[in-house]
JSON list of C-alpha atoms in Angstrom, two decimals:
[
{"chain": "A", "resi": 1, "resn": "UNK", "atom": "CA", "xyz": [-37.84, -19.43, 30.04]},
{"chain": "A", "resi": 2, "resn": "UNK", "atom": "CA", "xyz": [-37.14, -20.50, 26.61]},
{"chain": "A", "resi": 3, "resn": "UNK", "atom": "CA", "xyz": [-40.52, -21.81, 26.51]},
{"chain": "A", "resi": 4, "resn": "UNK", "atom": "CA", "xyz": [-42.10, -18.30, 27.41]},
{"chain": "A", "resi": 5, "resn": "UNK", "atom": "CA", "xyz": [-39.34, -16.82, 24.64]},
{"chain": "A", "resi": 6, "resn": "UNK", "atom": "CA", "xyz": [-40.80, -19.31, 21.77]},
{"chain": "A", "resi": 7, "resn": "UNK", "atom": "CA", "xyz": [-44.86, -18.32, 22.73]},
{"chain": "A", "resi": 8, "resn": "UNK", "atom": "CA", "xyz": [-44.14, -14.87, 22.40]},
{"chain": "A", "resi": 9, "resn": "UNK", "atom": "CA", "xyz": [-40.94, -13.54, 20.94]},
{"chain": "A", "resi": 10, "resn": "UNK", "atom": "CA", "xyz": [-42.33, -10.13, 20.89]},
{"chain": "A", "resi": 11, "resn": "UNK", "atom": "CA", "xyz": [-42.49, -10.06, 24.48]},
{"chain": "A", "resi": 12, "resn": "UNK", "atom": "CA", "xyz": [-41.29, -12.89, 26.88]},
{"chain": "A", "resi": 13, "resn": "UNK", "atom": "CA", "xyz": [-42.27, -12.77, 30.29]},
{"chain": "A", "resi": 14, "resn": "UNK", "atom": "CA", "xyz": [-38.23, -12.25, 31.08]},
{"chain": "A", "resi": 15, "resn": "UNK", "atom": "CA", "xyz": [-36.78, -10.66, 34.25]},
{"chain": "A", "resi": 16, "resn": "UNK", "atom": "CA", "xyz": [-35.93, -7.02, 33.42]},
{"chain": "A", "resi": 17, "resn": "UNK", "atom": "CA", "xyz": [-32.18, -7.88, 33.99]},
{"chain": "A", "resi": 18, "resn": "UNK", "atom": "CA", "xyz": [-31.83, -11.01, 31.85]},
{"chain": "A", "resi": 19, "resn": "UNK", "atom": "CA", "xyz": [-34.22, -8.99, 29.27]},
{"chain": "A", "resi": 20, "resn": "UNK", "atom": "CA", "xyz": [-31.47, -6.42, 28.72]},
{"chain": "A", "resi": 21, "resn": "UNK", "atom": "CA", "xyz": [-28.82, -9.17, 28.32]},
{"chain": "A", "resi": 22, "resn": "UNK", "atom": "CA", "xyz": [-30.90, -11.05, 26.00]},
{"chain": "A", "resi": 23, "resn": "UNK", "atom": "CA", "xyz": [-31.58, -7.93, 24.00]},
{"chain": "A", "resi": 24, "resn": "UNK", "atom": "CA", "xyz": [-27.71, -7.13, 24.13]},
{"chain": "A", "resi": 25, "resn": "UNK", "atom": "CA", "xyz": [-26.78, -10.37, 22.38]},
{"chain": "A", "resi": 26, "resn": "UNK", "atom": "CA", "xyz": [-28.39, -9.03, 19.39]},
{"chain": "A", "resi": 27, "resn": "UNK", "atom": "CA", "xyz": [-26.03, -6.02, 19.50]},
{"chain": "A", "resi": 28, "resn": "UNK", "atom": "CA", "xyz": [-23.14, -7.75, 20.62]},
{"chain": "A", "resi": 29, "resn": "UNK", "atom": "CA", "xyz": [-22.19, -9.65, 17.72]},
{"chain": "A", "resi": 30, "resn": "UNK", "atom": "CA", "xyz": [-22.64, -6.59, 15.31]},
{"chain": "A", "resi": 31, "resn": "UNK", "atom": "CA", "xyz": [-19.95, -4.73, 17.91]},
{"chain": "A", "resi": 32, "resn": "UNK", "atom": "CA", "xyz": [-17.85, -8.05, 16.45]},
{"chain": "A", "resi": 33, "resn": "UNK", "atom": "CA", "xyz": [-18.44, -7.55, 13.30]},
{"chain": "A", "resi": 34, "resn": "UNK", "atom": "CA", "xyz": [-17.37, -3.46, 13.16]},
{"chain": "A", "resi": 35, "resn": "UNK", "atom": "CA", "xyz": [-14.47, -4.12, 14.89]},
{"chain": "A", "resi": 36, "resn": "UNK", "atom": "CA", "xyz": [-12.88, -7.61, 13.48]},
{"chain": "A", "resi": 37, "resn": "UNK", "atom": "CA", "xyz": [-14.27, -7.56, 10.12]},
{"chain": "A", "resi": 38, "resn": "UNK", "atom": "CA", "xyz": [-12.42, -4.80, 8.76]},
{"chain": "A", "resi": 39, "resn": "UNK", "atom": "CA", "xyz": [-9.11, -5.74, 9.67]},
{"chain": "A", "resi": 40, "resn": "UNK", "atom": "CA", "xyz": [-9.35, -9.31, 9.20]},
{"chain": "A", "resi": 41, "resn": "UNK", "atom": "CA", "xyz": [-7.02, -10.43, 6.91]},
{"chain": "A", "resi": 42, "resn": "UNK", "atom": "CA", "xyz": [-7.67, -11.91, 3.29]},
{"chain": "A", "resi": 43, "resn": "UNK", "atom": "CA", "xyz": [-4.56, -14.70, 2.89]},
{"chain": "A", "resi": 44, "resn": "UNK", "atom": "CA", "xyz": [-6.26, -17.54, 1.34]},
{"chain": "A", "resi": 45, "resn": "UNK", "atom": "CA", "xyz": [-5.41, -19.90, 3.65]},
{"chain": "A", "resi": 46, "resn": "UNK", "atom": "CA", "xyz": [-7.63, -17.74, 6.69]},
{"chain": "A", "resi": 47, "resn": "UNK", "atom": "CA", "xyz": [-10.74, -18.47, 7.51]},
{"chain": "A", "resi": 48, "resn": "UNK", "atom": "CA", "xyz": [-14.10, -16.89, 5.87]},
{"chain": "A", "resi": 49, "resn": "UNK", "atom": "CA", "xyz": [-15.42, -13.99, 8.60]},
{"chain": "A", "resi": 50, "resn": "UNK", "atom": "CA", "xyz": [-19.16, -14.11, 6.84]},
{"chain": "A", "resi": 51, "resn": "UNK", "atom": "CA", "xyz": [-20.43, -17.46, 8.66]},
{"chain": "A", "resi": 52, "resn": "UNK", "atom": "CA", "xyz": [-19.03, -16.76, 11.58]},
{"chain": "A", "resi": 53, "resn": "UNK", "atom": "CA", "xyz": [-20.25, -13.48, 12.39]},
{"chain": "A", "resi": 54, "resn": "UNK", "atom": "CA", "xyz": [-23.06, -14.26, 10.48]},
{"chain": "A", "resi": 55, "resn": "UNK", "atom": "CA", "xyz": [-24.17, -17.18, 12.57]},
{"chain": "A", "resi": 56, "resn": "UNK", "atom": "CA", "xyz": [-23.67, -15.34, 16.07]},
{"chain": "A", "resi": 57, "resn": "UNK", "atom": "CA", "xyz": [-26.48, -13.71, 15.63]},
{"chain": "A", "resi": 58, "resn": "UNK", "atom": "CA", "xyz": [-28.53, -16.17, 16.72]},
{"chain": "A", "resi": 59, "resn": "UNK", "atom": "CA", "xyz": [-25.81, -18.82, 18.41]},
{"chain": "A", "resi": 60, "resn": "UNK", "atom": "CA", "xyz": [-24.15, -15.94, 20.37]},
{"chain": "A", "resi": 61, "resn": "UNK", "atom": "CA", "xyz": [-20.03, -16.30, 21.03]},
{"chain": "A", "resi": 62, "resn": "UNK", "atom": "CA", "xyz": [-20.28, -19.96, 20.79]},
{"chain": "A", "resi": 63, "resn": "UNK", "atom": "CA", "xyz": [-20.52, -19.37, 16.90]},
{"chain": "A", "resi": 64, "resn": "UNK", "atom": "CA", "xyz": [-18.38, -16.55, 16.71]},
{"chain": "A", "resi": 65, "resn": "UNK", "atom": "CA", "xyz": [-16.04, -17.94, 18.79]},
{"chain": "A", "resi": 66, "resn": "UNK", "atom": "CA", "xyz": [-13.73, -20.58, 16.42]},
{"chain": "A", "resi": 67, "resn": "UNK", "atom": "CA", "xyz": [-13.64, -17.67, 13.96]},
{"chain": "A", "resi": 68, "resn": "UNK", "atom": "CA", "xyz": [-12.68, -14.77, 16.85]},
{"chain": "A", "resi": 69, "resn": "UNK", "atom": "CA", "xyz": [-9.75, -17.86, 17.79]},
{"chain": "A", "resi": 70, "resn": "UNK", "atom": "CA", "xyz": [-8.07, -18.64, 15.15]},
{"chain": "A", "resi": 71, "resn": "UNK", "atom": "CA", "xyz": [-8.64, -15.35, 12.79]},
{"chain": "A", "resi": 72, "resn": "UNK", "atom": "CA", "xyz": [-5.76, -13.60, 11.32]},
{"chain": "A", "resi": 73, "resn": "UNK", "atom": "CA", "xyz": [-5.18, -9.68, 11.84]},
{"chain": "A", "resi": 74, "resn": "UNK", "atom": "CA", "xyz": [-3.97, -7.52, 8.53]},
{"chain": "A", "resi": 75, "resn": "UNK", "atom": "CA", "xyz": [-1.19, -5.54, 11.21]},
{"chain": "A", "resi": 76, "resn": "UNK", "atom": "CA", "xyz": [-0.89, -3.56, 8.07]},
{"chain": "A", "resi": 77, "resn": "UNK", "atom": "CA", "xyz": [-4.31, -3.05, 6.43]},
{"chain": "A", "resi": 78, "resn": "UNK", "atom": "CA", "xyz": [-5.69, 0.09, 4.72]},
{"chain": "A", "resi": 79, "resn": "UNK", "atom": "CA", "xyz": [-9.22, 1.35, 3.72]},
{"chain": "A", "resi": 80, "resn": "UNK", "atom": "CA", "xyz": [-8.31, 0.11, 0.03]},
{"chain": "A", "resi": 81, "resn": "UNK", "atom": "CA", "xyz": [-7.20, -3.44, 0.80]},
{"chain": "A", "resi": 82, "resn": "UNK", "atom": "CA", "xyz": [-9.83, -4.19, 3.43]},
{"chain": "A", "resi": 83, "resn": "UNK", "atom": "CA", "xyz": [-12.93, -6.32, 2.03]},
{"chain": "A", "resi": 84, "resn": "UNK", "atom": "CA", "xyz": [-15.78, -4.38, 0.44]},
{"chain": "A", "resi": 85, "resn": "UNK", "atom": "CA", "xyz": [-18.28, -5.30, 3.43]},
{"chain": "A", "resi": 86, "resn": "UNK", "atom": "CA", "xyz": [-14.98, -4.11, 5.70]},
{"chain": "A", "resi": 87, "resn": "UNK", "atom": "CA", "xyz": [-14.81, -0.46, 4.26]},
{"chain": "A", "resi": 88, "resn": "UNK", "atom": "CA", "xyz": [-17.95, 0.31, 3.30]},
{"chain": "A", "resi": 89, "resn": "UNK", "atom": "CA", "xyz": [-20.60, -0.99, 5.88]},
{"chain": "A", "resi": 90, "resn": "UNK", "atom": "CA", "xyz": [-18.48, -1.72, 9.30]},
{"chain": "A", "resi": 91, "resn": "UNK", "atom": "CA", "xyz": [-15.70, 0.88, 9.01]},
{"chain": "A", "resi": 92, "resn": "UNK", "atom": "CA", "xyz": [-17.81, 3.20, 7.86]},
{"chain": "A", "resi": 93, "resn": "UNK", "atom": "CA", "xyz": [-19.22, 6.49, 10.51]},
{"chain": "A", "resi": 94, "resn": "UNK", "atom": "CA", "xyz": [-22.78, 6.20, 9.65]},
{"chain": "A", "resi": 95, "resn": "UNK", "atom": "CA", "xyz": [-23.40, 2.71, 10.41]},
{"chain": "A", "resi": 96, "resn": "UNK", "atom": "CA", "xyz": [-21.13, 2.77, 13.95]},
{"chain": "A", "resi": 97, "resn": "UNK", "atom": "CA", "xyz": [-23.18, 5.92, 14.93]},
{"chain": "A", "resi": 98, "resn": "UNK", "atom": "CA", "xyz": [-26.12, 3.80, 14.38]},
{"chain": "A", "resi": 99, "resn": "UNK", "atom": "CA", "xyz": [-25.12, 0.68, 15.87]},
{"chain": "A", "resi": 100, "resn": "UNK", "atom": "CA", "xyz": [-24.41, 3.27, 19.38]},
{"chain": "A", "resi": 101, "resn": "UNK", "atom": "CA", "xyz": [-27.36, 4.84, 19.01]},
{"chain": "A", "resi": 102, "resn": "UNK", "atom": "CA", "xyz": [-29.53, 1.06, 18.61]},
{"chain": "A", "resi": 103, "resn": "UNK", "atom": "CA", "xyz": [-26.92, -0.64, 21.20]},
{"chain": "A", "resi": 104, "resn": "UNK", "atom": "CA", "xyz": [-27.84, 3.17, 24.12]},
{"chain": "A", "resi": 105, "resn": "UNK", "atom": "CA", "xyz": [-31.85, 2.30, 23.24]},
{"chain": "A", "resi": 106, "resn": "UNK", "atom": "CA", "xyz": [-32.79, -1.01, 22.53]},
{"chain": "A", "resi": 107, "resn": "UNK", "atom": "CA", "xyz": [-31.50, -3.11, 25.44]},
{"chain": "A", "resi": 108, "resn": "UNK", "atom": "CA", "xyz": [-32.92, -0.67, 27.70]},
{"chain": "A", "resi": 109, "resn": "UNK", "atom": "CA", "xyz": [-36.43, 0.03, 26.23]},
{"chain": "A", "resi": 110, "resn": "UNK", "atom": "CA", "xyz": [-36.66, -3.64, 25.33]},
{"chain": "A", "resi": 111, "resn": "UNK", "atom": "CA", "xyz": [-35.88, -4.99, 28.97]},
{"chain": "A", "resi": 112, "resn": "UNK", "atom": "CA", "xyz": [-37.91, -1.86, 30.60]},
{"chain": "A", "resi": 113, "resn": "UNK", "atom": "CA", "xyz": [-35.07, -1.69, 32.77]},
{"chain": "A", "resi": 114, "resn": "UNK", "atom": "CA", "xyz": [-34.32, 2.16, 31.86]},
{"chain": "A", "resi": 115, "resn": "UNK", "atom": "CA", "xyz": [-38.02, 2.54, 34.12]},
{"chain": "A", "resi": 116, "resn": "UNK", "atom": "CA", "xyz": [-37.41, 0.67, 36.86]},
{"chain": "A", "resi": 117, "resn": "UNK", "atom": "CA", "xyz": [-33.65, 1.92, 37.62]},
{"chain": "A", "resi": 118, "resn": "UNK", "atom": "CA", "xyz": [-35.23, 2.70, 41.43]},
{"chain": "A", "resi": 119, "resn": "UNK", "atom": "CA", "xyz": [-36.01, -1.22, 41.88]},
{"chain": "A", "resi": 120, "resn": "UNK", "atom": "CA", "xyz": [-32.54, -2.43, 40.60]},
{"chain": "A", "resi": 121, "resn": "UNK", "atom": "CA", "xyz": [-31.94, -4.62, 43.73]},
{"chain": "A", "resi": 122, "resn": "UNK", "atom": "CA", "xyz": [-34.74, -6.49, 43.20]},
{"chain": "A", "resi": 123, "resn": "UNK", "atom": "CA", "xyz": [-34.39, -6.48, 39.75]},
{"chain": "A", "resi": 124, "resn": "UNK", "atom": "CA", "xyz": [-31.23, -8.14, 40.49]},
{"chain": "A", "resi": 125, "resn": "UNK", "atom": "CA", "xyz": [-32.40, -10.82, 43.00]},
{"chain": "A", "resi": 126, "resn": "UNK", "atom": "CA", "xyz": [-35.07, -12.18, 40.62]},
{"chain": "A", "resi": 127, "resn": "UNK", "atom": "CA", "xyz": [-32.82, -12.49, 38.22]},
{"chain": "A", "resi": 128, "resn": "UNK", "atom": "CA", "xyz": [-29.94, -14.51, 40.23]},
{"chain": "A", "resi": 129, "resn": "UNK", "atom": "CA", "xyz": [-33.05, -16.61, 41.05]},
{"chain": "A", "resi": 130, "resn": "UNK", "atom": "CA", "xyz": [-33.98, -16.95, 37.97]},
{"chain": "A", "resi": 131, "resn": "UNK", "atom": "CA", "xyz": [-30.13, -17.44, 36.83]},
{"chain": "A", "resi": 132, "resn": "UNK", "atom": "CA", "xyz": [-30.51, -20.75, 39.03]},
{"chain": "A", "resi": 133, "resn": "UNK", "atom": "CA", "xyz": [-33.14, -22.58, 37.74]},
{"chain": "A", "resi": 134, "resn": "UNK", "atom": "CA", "xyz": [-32.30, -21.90, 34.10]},
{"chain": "A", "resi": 135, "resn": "UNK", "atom": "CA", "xyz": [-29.70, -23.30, 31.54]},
{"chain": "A", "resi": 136, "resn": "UNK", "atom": "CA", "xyz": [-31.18, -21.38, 29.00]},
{"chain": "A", "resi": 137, "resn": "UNK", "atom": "CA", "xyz": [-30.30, -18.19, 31.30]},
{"chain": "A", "resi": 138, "resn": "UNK", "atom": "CA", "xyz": [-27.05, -19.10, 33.04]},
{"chain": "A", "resi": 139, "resn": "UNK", "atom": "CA", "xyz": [-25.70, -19.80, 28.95]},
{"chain": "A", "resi": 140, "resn": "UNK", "atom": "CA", "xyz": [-27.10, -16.82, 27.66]},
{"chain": "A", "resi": 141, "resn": "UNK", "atom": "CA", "xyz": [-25.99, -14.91, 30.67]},
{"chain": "A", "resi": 142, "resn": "UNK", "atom": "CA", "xyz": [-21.98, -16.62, 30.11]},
{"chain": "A", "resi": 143, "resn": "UNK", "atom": "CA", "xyz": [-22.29, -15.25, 26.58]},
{"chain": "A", "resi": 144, "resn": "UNK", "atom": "CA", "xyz": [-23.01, -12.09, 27.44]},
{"chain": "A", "resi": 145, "resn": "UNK", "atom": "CA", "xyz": [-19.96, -12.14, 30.08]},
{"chain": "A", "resi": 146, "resn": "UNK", "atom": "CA", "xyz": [-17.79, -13.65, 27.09]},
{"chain": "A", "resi": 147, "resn": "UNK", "atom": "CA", "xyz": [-18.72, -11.41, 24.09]},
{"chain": "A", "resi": 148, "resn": "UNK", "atom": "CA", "xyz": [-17.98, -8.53, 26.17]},
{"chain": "A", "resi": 149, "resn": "UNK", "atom": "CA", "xyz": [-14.66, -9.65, 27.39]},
{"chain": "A", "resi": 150, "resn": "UNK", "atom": "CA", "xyz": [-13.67, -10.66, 23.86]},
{"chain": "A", "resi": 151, "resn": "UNK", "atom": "CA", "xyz": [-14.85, -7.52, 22.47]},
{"chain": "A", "resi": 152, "resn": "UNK", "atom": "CA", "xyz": [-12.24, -5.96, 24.58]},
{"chain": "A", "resi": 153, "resn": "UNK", "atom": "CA", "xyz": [-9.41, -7.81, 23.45]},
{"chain": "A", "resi": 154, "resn": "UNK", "atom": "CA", "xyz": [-10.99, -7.19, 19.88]},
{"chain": "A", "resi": 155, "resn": "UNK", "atom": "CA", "xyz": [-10.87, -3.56, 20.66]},
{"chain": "A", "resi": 156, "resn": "UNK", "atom": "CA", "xyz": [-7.31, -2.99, 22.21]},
{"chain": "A", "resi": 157, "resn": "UNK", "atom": "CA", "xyz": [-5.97, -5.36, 19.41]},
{"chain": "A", "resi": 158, "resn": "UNK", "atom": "CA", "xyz": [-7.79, -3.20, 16.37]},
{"chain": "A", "resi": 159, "resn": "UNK", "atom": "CA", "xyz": [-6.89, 0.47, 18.17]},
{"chain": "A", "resi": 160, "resn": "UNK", "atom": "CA", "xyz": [-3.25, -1.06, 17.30]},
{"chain": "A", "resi": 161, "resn": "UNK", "atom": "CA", "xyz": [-3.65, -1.60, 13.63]},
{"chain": "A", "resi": 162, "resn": "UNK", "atom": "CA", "xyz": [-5.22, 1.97, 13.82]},
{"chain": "A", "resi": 163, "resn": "UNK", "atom": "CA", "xyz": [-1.81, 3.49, 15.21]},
{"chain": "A", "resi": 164, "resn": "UNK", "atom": "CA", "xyz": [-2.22, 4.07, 18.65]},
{"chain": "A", "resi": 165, "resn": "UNK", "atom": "CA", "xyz": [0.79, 2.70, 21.03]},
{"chain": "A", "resi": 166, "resn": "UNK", "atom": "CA", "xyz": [0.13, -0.77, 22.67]},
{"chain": "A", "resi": 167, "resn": "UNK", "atom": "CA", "xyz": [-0.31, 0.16, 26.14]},
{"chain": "A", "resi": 168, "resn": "UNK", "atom": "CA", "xyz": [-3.01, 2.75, 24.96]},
{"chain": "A", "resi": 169, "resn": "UNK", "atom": "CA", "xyz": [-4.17, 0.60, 22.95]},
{"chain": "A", "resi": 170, "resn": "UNK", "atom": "CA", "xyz": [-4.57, -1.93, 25.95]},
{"chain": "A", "resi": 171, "resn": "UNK", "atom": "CA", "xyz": [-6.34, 0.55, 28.29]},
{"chain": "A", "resi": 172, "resn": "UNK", "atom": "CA", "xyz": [-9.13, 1.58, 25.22]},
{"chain": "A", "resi": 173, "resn": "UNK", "atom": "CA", "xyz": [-10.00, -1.95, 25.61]},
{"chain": "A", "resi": 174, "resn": "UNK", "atom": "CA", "xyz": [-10.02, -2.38, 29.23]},
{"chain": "A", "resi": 175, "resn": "UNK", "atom": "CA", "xyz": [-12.06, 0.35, 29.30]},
{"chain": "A", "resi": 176, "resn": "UNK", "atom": "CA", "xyz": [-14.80, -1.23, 26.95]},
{"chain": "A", "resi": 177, "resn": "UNK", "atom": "CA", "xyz": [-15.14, -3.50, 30.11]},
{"chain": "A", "resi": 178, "resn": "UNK", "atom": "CA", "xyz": [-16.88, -0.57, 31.86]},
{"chain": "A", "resi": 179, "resn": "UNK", "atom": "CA", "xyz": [-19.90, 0.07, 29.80]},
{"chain": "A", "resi": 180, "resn": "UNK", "atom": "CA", "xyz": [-20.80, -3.71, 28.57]},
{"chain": "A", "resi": 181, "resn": "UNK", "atom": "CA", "xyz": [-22.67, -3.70, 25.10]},
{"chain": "A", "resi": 182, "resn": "UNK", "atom": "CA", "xyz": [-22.17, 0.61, 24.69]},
{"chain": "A", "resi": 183, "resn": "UNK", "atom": "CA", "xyz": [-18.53, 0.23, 25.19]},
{"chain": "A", "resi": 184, "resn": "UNK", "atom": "CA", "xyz": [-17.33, -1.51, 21.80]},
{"chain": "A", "resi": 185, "resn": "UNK", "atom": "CA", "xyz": [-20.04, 0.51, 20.12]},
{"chain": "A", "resi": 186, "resn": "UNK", "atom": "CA", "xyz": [-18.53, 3.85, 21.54]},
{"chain": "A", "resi": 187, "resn": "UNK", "atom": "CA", "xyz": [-15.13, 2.78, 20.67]},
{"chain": "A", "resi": 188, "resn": "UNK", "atom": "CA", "xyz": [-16.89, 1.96, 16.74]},
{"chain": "A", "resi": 189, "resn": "UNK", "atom": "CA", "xyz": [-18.13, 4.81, 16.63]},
{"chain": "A", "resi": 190, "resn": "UNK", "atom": "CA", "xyz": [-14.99, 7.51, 18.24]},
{"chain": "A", "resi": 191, "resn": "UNK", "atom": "CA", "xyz": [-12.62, 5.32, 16.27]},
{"chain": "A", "resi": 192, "resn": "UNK", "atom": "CA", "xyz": [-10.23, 6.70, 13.55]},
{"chain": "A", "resi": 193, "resn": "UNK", "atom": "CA", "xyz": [-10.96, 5.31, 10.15]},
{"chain": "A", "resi": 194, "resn": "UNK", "atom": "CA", "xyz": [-8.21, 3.19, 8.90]},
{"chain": "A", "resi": 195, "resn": "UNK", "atom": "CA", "xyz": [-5.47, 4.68, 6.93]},
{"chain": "A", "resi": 196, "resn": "UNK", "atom": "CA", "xyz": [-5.92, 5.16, 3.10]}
]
């Protein structure tokens, strides 16, 4: 699989299934980014967001992950004492409409699953056999299971630095768990900006 993935990046010879979720994990960690970055705090003594989120790009939650553990939340941040990066590129409308619109097309048009909705069950059953004969697909497969589990705590945790009451705050998240990869990206995008 990884094999097939290295000969032709362009286009593996992937399930349509494990396509999408290999797709997604290039969206996934920019989801991350819009929602953690910007209230992350700035105390000297917490750790750097850049590598981090930087780095899951291409190593997925398991490089995001000691930053997404032991990061620090600004409870009381505002536009003007968020980072630069924070405020301008991943709390800001345009780029969270864009990161919806890329997350709604390019797991689907990349994985060709949007055109073979009708064949879904077997869809499915090559990929579980697939699943079984692969490490490289069982750990990608896990990290797409984690991200979007973490970006639901991420979510719930950043709707309550943006004012909304904890257990609403709780069920905004939960709900991300509905619509894996859109569902932080709708949040990004529907969110209120934070306070001036």
């Amino acid at each position: 699989m990884l094999q097939s993935f290295l000969e032709n990046p362009t286009n593996p010879d992937f399930t349509p299934i494990f396509s999408f979720v290999f797709a997604s994990l290039g969206i996934m960690p920019l989801s991350v980014a819009s929602i953690a970055v910007p209230t992350a705090s700035r105390d000297p003594g917490s750790l750097p967001w850049a590598p981090f989120v930087g780095l899951s790009l291409f190593g997925g939650y398991f490089a995001a992950g000691p930053y997404l553990s032991f990061r620090t939340v600004d409870e009381d941040v505002t536009k003007s004492s968020t980072s630069w990066v924070g405020r301008n590129v991943f709390d800001n409308k345009l780029f969270n409409v864009g990161l919806l619109l890329l997350a709604l097309y390019y797991p689907l048009s990349a994985s060709g699953l949007a055109s073979s909705l009708d064949q879904l069950p077997q869809a499915w059953e090559s990929f579980v056999e697939v699943a079984k004969g692969s490490q490289f697909v069982s750990t990608s497969s896990m990290d797409f299971v984690i991200f979007n589990c973490m970006i639901a705590l991420l979510v719930a945790q950043d709707a309550k630095v943006r004012g909304d009451e904890p257990t609403k705050a709780n069920l905004i998240g939960l709900s991300t768990l509905l619509l894996p990869v859109w569902g932080g990206a709708l949040y990004c995008a529907l969110r209120p900006s934070l306070k001036e």
